[in-house]
Amino acid sequence: MGLLSDPVRRRALARLVLRLNAPLCVLSYVAGIAWFLALAFPPLTQRTYMSENAMGSTMVEEQFAGGDRARSFARDFAAHRRKSGALPVAWLERTMRSVGLEVYTQSFSRKLPFPDETHERYMVSGTNVYGILRAPRAASTESLVLTVPCGPDSTNSQAVGLLLALAAHFRGQIYWAKDIIFLVTEQDLLGTEAWLEAYHDVNITGMQSSPLQGRAGAIQAAVALELSSDVVTSLDVAVEGLNGQLPNLDLLNLFQTFCQKGGLLCTLQGKQASGRPHGPHGLFLRYRVEALTIRGINSFRQYKYDLVAVGKALEGVFRKLNHLLERLHQSFFFYLLPALSRFVSIGLYMPAVGFLLLVLVLKALELWMQLHEAGVGPEEPGGASGPSPPLLPTQTVGLASLVAPLLISQATGLALYILPVLGQHVAAQHFPVAEAEAVVLTLLAIYAAGLALPHSTQRVVSTQAPDRGWMALKLVALIYLVLQLACIALTNFSLGFLLAATMVPAAALTKPCGPRPLWAALLVLTSPAATLLGGLFVWRELQEAPVSLAEGWQLFLAALAQGMLEHHTYGALLFPLLALGLYPCWLLFWNVLFWK
Amino acid sequence: MAAPLALVVVVAVTVRAALFRSSLAEFISERVEVVSPLNSWKRVVEGLSLLDLGVSPYSGAVFHETPLIIYLFHFLIDYAELVFMITDALTAIALYFAIQDFNKVVVSMTRIFRRKPGQSRPFIIWLSFFPSLCFLHSRLSVPDLTPNIGLFWYFFAEMFEHFSLFFVCVFQINVFFYTIPLAIKLKDHPIFFMFIQIAIISIFKSYPTVGDVALYMAFFPVWNHLYRFLRNIFVLVCIIIVCSLLFPVLWHLWIYAGSANSNFFYAITLTFNVGQILLISDYFYAFLRREYYLTHGLYLTAKDGTEAMLVLK
């Protein structure tokens, strides 16, 4: 216990922390950012490899040749869909039955909290159609899923065609050990969520759906397909799921192996930070089903692939998944993908966030020591007679004056979370806006109103210890921020790192003395909403489709609405985290800045 | 003095009744940090039904309470909520009066910076003699390895059978081993000894829960006067708060999301227990220092008149 009980070494350490605090903080922040940037390079990244033995030993020969059949199915589907305006359930049922599957349907409906742009009404309803291919000699205990989401704007007719052609091809094989479910959902992700909830017999998002008539055992893996053209130039793989959850790396490795075998070009887009499910696979992950979404992209490249190539890749993936003896568990669940065949595991990417949070910890230590006049330390009563009455009187005063800002910030966060959806009708009555806009604008209004808080809280709280009250408040706010960022970084690394990189400097630098307008501008620029706005602009720049200010603002409003809607429909956690956790914390720093 | 006590008891009873009836009760009763094989209400009900059927409740590894409890609840099962509430209220009132009494002693002892020789209080050791030793076996040999906030489950999950007896002895000795040395050192301070002993038991017992942690933390206000002698209180409080917050996050990631595994959860358990142990030793050290200052004065001078420092060796 040398360090903890030896007063000489403790004093030296305390002096070090106090004197070198600023350089250490800067060094730590730079180290964190540099470590993150270094994650793209060889010593920290590794090539991906198959960890699951059952999927690596045999190679398969793909025999899928149903390209024409897929195209004709696709044309029929598109025609029927245009005619009926919704999913052609009867046609799908007939076709699936003719291909040889057991067909079932499921109807669902959901009342949205507010109508968004795509749906424009409160009630959303639809029908899912799925067919089960029973494995000839197995006991129907495990299954695989191939799903195609059909929404009002994304017809995905080629994907449906390919699904049916694959079903016909798979029906003629004898080697299947697991059942295969071919699922066509309506209303995109809402239909997928309804099907999953009914399949697993839970009700976590308040969806009303009819119970499923046919089941096929525990789902081992799922692949979602989105194809809108007859030829593709590349396949885009979406890995990130709801709340940043990732599937087992082996599934991605498997798909990548088959793409390489067929010469298909695969691309990857990283969007983990938003915590949105970027495809139906994101919803499967919540039920512990490894899933991927594959999107066919038709861009201006020279070499194009037709549906046979995509079909062969999918056939290979399903045949390998057929070999699985247990759920995918060998490979990594927490990883970063700088490229499709390179990954970084959690042990190597966590130090980046660790260094960033170390800045806040150092600042908190410094504040604690300043509050207790360290260097002398509380264990040396033989010093000035000033600190000799114990710190309890100032402690109790400090604690009491802290409670008010904490409660008020938390209450504002609660208002930000509850009021927009609750008050949308009132807002739509008094102002000439639609409900969706009313919700978003209320959100922004409450957010901005929080900026005016310090002026009102100062009147409520009487400053008994004016000089050091802000130190105690900043200490509490720093610890609160560290806690939240640590929890976020564990579950969703990208979001955690992004928030840490933007909020840490502002949080560490905030103090009521010095150039206040500068600190205020810095704090506002790094608040969660501003980070979102800036992030959108940067993301569009990276996509080589830059937007103007007005378009960016519209995108921002749409993103806010999407975030709130997804929280209510799928249970995405980004919105409650920002409203109930980070925003009150940020308000505490704003209060510190304007402490009189 | 009775008015604030009455007010606190009324508020506590209301909060407890509200919580019991809310949907939170179901959620909390499933949490692994709160419920352990020792105090799980479901297991008590299970044990009672086994008793009704004439089977020994200890035959499976389900029930781990003492036999007195099972006989008691046999009669009180219908009034369980009321019984718990009355017991809590009685505990609070008893603690309040005991601590009031103790505080008078502490204040009088500090006013005179000198210890009255030979004044010691007899302290009470509860020893219940139980008709059967089955419960001892089920509690000491740790057959149930449900994860909790203690240190046992991880080790015993990965241990081979022929080593388990040795490790069970080693782990359980930790609970009892500190009693005699502490009793010798703290023979004049029975209340502090009881506090340290409760803390050690709640850290090293077979199935700890946050209820045990709350038990010894409830005594912290009694030792407020030690606050100025504590040295690492900031770091330790931060560690304990961070670990308490990370427990449910990592439990969710392990069991529900399936991404993490038991190593993540156990790392947090280890850190939490290390934080607790350091906190208790910090309090012990602060107590010893305060005793030293009481007998030797507050301002220490070395032989040549310069300022001296107190060091633990």
CSV table of N, CA and C in Angstrom, one decimal, chain B residues 92-189:
chain,number,residue,atom,x,y,z
B,92,ALA,N,-34.7,0.6,11.9
B,92,ALA,CA,-34.3,2.0,11.8
B,92,ALA,C,-34.4,2.7,13.2
B,93,ILE,N,-35.5,2.4,13.9
B,93,ILE,CA,-35.7,3.1,15.2
B,93,ILE,C,-34.6,2.6,16.2
B,94,ALA,N,-34.3,1.3,16.2
B,94,ALA,CA,-33.3,0.7,17.1
B,94,ALA,C,-31.9,1.3,16.8
B,95,LEU,N,-31.6,1.4,15.5
B,95,LEU,CA,-30.3,2.0,15.1
B,95,LEU,C,-30.2,3.4,15.6
B,96,TYR,N,-31.3,4.2,15.4
B,96,TYR,CA,-31.3,5.6,15.8
B,96,TYR,C,-31.0,5.8,17.2
B,97,PHE,N,-31.7,5.0,18.1
B,97,PHE,CA,-31.5,5.2,19.5
B,97,PHE,C,-30.1,4.7,19.9
B,98,ALA,N,-29.6,3.6,19.3
B,98,ALA,CA,-28.3,3.1,19.6
B,98,ALA,C,-27.2,4.1,19.2
B,99,ILE,N,-27.4,4.7,18.1
B,99,ILE,CA,-26.4,5.6,17.6
B,99,ILE,C,-26.4,6.9,18.4
B,100,GLN,N,-27.6,7.3,18.8
B,100,GLN,CA,-27.7,8.5,19.7
B,100,GLN,C,-26.9,8.3,21.0
B,101,ASP,N,-27.1,7.1,21.6
B,101,ASP,CA,-26.4,6.8,22.8
B,101,ASP,C,-24.9,6.8,22.5
B,102,PHE,N,-24.5,6.1,21.4
B,102,PHE,CA,-23.0,6.0,21.1
B,102,PHE,C,-22.4,7.4,20.9
B,103,ASN,N,-23.2,8.3,20.2
B,103,ASN,CA,-22.6,9.6,19.9
B,103,ASN,C,-22.3,10.4,21.2
B,104,LYS,N,-23.2,10.2,22.2
B,104,LYS,CA,-22.9,10.9,23.5
B,104,LYS,C,-21.5,10.4,24.0
B,105,VAL,N,-21.3,9.1,23.9
B,105,VAL,CA,-20.0,8.6,24.4
B,105,VAL,C,-18.9,9.1,23.6
B,106,VAL,N,-19.0,9.2,22.3
B,106,VAL,CA,-17.9,9.7,21.4
B,106,VAL,C,-17.6,11.1,21.8
B,107,VAL,N,-18.6,11.9,21.9
B,107,VAL,CA,-18.4,13.4,22.2
B,107,VAL,C,-17.7,13.5,23.5
B,108,SER,N,-18.2,12.8,24.5
B,108,SER,CA,-17.5,12.9,25.8
B,108,SER,C,-16.1,12.4,25.8
B,109,MET,N,-15.8,11.4,25.0
B,109,MET,CA,-14.4,11.0,24.9
B,109,MET,C,-13.5,11.9,24.2
B,110,THR,N,-14.0,12.7,23.2
B,110,THR,CA,-13.2,13.6,22.6
B,110,THR,C,-12.9,14.8,23.4
B,111,ARG,N,-13.9,15.2,24.2
B,111,ARG,CA,-13.7,16.4,25.0
B,111,ARG,C,-12.6,16.2,26.0
B,112,ILE,N,-12.5,15.0,26.5
B,112,ILE,CA,-11.3,14.7,27.3
B,112,ILE,C,-10.3,14.0,26.4
B,113,PHE,N,-9.2,14.7,26.2
B,113,PHE,CA,-8.3,14.0,25.2
B,113,PHE,C,-7.5,12.9,25.9
B,114,ARG,N,-8.2,12.1,26.5
B,114,ARG,CA,-7.5,11.1,27.3
B,114,ARG,C,-8.4,9.9,27.4
B,115,ARG,N,-8.0,8.8,27.3
B,115,ARG,CA,-8.9,7.6,27.3
B,115,ARG,C,-9.1,7.2,28.8
B,116,LYS,N,-10.3,6.9,29.1
B,116,LYS,CA,-10.5,6.4,30.5
B,116,LYS,C,-10.0,5.0,30.5
B,117,PRO,N,-9.1,4.7,31.4
B,117,PRO,CA,-8.6,3.3,31.3
B,117,PRO,C,-9.6,2.3,31.7
B,118,GLY,N,-9.6,1.2,31.0
B,118,GLY,CA,-10.4,0.0,31.4
B,118,GLY,C,-11.8,0.1,31.2
B,119,GLN,N,-12.3,1.1,30.4
B,119,GLN,CA,-13.7,1.2,30.1
B,119,GLN,C,-14.0,0.5,28.8
B,120,SER,N,-14.7,-0.6,28.9
B,120,SER,CA,-15.0,-1.3,27.7
B,120,SER,C,-16.5,-1.8,27.8
B,121,ARG,N,-17.0,-1.9,26.7
B,121,ARG,CA,-18.4,-2.4,26.7
B,121,ARG,C,-18.5,-3.8,26.3
B,122,PRO,N,-19.3,-4.5,27.0
B,122,PRO,CA,-19.5,-5.9,26.6
B,122,PRO,C,-20.1,-5.9,25.2
B,123,PHE,N,-19.6,-6.7,24.3
B,123,PHE,CA,-20.4,-6.8,23.1
B,123,PHE,C,-21.0,-8.1,22.8
B,124,ILE,N,-22.1,-8.0,22.1
B,124,ILE,CA,-23.0,-9.1,22.0
B,124,ILE,C,-22.7,-9.8,20.7
B,125,ILE,N,-22.5,-11.1,20.9
B,125,ILE,CA,-22.4,-11.9,19.7
B,125,ILE,C,-23.6,-12.7,19.5
B,126,TRP,N,-24.2,-12.6,18.4
B,126,TRP,CA,-25.4,-13.5,18.2
B,126,TRP,C,-25.0,-14.8,17.7
B,127,LEU,N,-25.4,-15.8,18.4
B,127,LEU,CA,-25.1,-17.2,18.0
B,127,LEU,C,-26.4,-17.9,18.0
B,128,SER,N,-27.0,-18.2,16.8
B,128,SER,CA,-28.2,-19.0,16.9
B,128,SER,C,-27.8,-20.4,16.7
B,129,PHE,N,-28.4,-21.2,17.5
B,129,PHE,CA,-28.1,-22.6,17.3
B,129,PHE,C,-29.2,-23.3,16.5
B,130,PHE,N,-28.8,-23.9,15.5
B,130,PHE,CA,-29.9,-24.4,14.5
B,130,PHE,C,-30.0,-25.9,14.6
B,131,PRO,N,-31.2,-26.4,14.5
B,131,PRO,CA,-31.3,-27.8,14.6
B,131,PRO,C,-30.7,-28.6,13.5
B,132,SER,N,-30.4,-28.1,12.3
B,132,SER,CA,-29.8,-28.9,11.3
B,132,SER,C,-28.6,-28.1,10.8
B,133,LEU,N,-27.6,-28.8,10.3
B,133,LEU,CA,-26.4,-28.2,9.7
B,133,LEU,C,-26.5,-28.2,8.2
B,134,CYS,N,-27.6,-28.6,7.7
B,134,CYS,CA,-27.7,-28.7,6.2
B,134,CYS,C,-27.5,-27.3,5.6
B,135,PHE,N,-28.1,-26.3,6.3
B,135,PHE,CA,-28.0,-25.0,5.7
B,135,PHE,C,-26.6,-24.5,5.6
B,136,LEU,N,-25.8,-24.9,6.7
B,136,LEU,CA,-24.4,-24.5,6.7
B,136,LEU,C,-23.7,-25.1,5.4
B,137,HIS,N,-24.0,-26.3,5.1
B,137,HIS,CA,-23.3,-26.9,4.0
B,137,HIS,C,-23.7,-26.2,2.7
B,138,SER,N,-25.0,-25.9,2.6
B,138,SER,CA,-25.4,-25.2,1.3
B,138,SER,C,-24.9,-23.8,1.2
B,139,ARG,N,-24.6,-23.2,2.4
B,139,ARG,CA,-24.1,-21.8,2.3
B,139,ARG,C,-22.6,-21.8,2.2
B,140,LEU,N,-21.9,-22.7,2.9
B,140,LEU,CA,-20.5,-22.6,2.9
B,140,LEU,C,-19.8,-23.2,1.6
B,141,SER,N,-20.5,-24.2,1.1
B,141,SER,CA,-19.8,-24.9,-0.1
B,141,SER,C,-20.2,-24.2,-1.4
B,142,VAL,N,-20.9,-23.2,-1.4
B,142,VAL,CA,-21.2,-22.4,-2.6
B,142,VAL,C,-21.6,-23.2,-3.8
B,143,PRO,N,-22.7,-24.0,-3.7
B,143,PRO,CA,-23.1,-24.7,-4.8
B,143,PRO,C,-23.7,-23.9,-5.9
B,144,ASP,N,-24.3,-22.8,-5.6
B,144,ASP,CA,-25.0,-22.0,-6.6
B,144,ASP,C,-24.0,-20.9,-7.2
B,145,LEU,N,-23.9,-21.0,-8.5
B,145,LEU,CA,-22.9,-20.1,-9.1
B,145,LEU,C,-23.5,-19.0,-10.0
B,146,THR,N,-24.8,-18.6,-9.6
B,146,THR,CA,-25.4,-17.5,-10.3
B,146,THR,C,-24.5,-16.2,-10.1
B,147,PRO,N,-24.2,-15.5,-11.1
B,147,PRO,CA,-23.4,-14.3,-10.9
B,147,PRO,C,-24.0,-13.3,-10.0
B,148,ASN,N,-23.1,-12.8,-9.1
B,148,ASN,CA,-23.6,-11.7,-8.2
B,148,ASN,C,-22.4,-10.7,-8.1
B,149,ILE,N,-22.5,-9.8,-7.1
B,149,ILE,CA,-21.4,-8.8,-7.0
B,149,ILE,C,-20.3,-9.3,-6.2
B,150,GLY,N,-20.3,-10.6,-5.9
B,150,GLY,CA,-19.2,-11.1,-5.0
B,150,GLY,C,-18.1,-11.8,-5.9
B,151,LEU,N,-17.2,-12.4,-5.2
B,151,LEU,CA,-16.0,-12.9,-5.9
B,151,LEU,C,-16.0,-14.4,-6.1
B,152,PHE,N,-17.0,-15.1,-5.6
B,152,PHE,CA,-16.9,-16.6,-5.6
B,152,PHE,C,-17.3,-17.2,-7.0
B,153,TRP,N,-18.3,-16.7,-7.6
B,153,TRP,CA,-19.0,-17.4,-8.7
B,153,TRP,C,-18.0,-17.7,-9.8
B,154,TYR,N,-17.2,-16.7,-10.2
B,154,TYR,CA,-16.3,-16.8,-11.3
B,154,TYR,C,-15.3,-17.9,-11.1
B,155,PHE,N,-14.7,-17.8,-9.9
B,155,PHE,CA,-13.6,-18.8,-9.6
B,155,PHE,C,-14.2,-20.2,-9.6
B,156,PHE,N,-15.3,-20.4,-9.0
B,156,PHE,CA,-15.8,-21.8,-8.8
B,156,PHE,C,-16.4,-22.3,-10.1
B,157,ALA,N,-16.7,-21.4,-11.1
B,157,ALA,CA,-17.3,-21.8,-12.3
B,157,ALA,C,-16.2,-22.5,-13.2
B,158,GLU,N,-14.9,-22.0,-13.0
B,158,GLU,CA,-13.9,-22.5,-13.8
B,158,GLU,C,-13.0,-23.5,-13.1
B,159,MET,N,-13.3,-23.9,-11.9
B,159,MET,CA,-12.4,-24.8,-11.2
B,159,MET,C,-12.7,-26.3,-11.4
B,160,PHE,N,-11.7,-27.1,-11.3
B,160,PHE,CA,-11.9,-28.5,-11.4
B,160,PHE,C,-12.4,-29.0,-10.1
B,161,GLU,N,-13.1,-30.2,-10.1
B,161,GLU,CA,-13.8,-30.7,-8.9
B,161,GLU,C,-12.9,-31.0,-7.8
B,162,HIS,N,-11.7,-31.6,-8.1
B,162,HIS,CA,-10.9,-32.0,-6.9
B,162,HIS,C,-10.2,-30.8,-6.2
B,163,PHE,N,-10.2,-29.6,-6.9
B,163,PHE,CA,-9.6,-28.5,-6.1
B,163,PHE,C,-10.6,-27.7,-5.4
B,164,SER,N,-11.9,-28.0,-5.6
B,164,SER,CA,-12.9,-27.0,-5.2
B,164,SER,C,-13.0,-27.0,-3.6
B,165,LEU,N,-12.7,-28.1,-2.9
B,165,LEU,CA,-12.8,-28.1,-1.5
B,165,LEU,C,-11.7,-27.1,-0.9
B,166,PHE,N,-10.5,-27.2,-1.5
B,166,PHE,CA,-9.4,-26.4,-1.0
B,166,PHE,C,-9.8,-24.9,-1.2
B,167,PHE,N,-10.3,-24.6,-2.4
B,167,PHE,CA,-10.6,-23.2,-2.6
B,167,PHE,C,-11.8,-22.7,-1.8
B,168,VAL,N,-12.7,-23.6,-1.6
B,168,VAL,CA,-13.8,-23.2,-0.7
B,168,VAL,C,-13.3,-22.8,0.7
B,169,CYS,N,-12.4,-23.6,1.2
B,169,CYS,CA,-11.9,-23.3,2.5
B,169,CYS,C,-11.1,-22.0,2.5
B,170,VAL,N,-10.3,-21.8,1.5
B,170,VAL,CA,-9.5,-20.6,1.4
B,170,VAL,C,-10.4,-19.3,1.4
B,171,PHE,N,-11.5,-19.4,0.5
B,171,PHE,CA,-12.4,-18.3,0.4
B,171,PHE,C,-13.2,-18.0,1.6
B,172,GLN,N,-13.6,-19.1,2.3
B,172,GLN,CA,-14.5,-18.9,3.4
B,172,GLN,C,-13.7,-18.4,4.6
B,173,ILE,N,-12.4,-18.8,4.7
B,173,ILE,CA,-11.6,-18.4,5.8
B,173,ILE,C,-11.5,-16.9,5.9
B,174,ASN,N,-11.5,-16.3,4.7
B,174,ASN,CA,-11.4,-14.8,4.6
B,174,ASN,C,-12.5,-14.1,5.4
B,175,VAL,N,-13.6,-14.8,5.5
B,175,VAL,CA,-14.7,-14.1,6.3
B,175,VAL,C,-14.5,-14.1,7.7
B,176,PHE,N,-13.9,-15.3,8.2
B,176,PHE,CA,-13.8,-15.4,9.7
B,176,PHE,C,-12.5,-15.1,10.2
B,177,PHE,N,-11.5,-14.9,9.3
B,177,PHE,CA,-10.1,-14.9,9.7
B,177,PHE,C,-9.8,-13.6,10.5
B,178,TYR,N,-10.5,-12.5,10.1
B,178,TYR,CA,-10.1,-11.2,10.6
B,178,TYR,C,-10.7,-10.9,12.0
B,179,THR,N,-11.6,-11.8,12.4
B,179,THR,CA,-12.3,-11.5,13.7
B,179,THR,C,-11.4,-11.4,14.8
B,180,ILE,N,-10.5,-12.4,15.0
B,180,ILE,CA,-9.7,-12.4,16.2
B,180,ILE,C,-8.7,-11.2,16.3
B,181,PRO,N,-7.9,-11.0,15.2
B,181,PRO,CA,-7.0,-9.8,15.3
B,181,PRO,C,-7.7,-8.5,15.5
B,182,LEU,N,-8.8,-8.3,14.8
B,182,LEU,CA,-9.6,-7.1,15.0
B,182,LEU,C,-10.1,-7.0,16.4
B,183,ALA,N,-10.5,-8.1,16.9
B,183,ALA,CA,-11.1,-8.1,18.3
B,183,ALA,C,-10.0,-7.7,19.3
B,184,ILE,N,-8.8,-8.2,19.0
B,184,ILE,CA,-7.7,-7.8,19.9
B,184,ILE,C,-7.4,-6.3,19.8
B,185,LYS,N,-7.3,-5.8,18.6
B,185,LYS,CA,-6.9,-4.4,18.4
B,185,LYS,C,-8.0,-3.5,18.8
B,186,LEU,N,-9.3,-3.8,18.6
B,186,LEU,CA,-10.4,-2.9,18.9
B,186,LEU,C,-11.1,-3.3,20.1
B,187,LYS,N,-10.5,-3.9,21.1
B,187,LYS,CA,-11.2,-4.4,22.2
B,187,LYS,C,-12.0,-3.3,23.0
B,188,ASP,N,-11.5,-2.1,22.8
B,188,ASP,CA,-12.2,-1.0,23.5
B,188,ASP,C,-13.2,-0.3,22.7
B,189,HIS,N,-13.4,-0.7,21.5
B,189,HIS,CA,-14.3,0.0,20.6
B,189,HIS,C,-15.2,-0.9,19.9
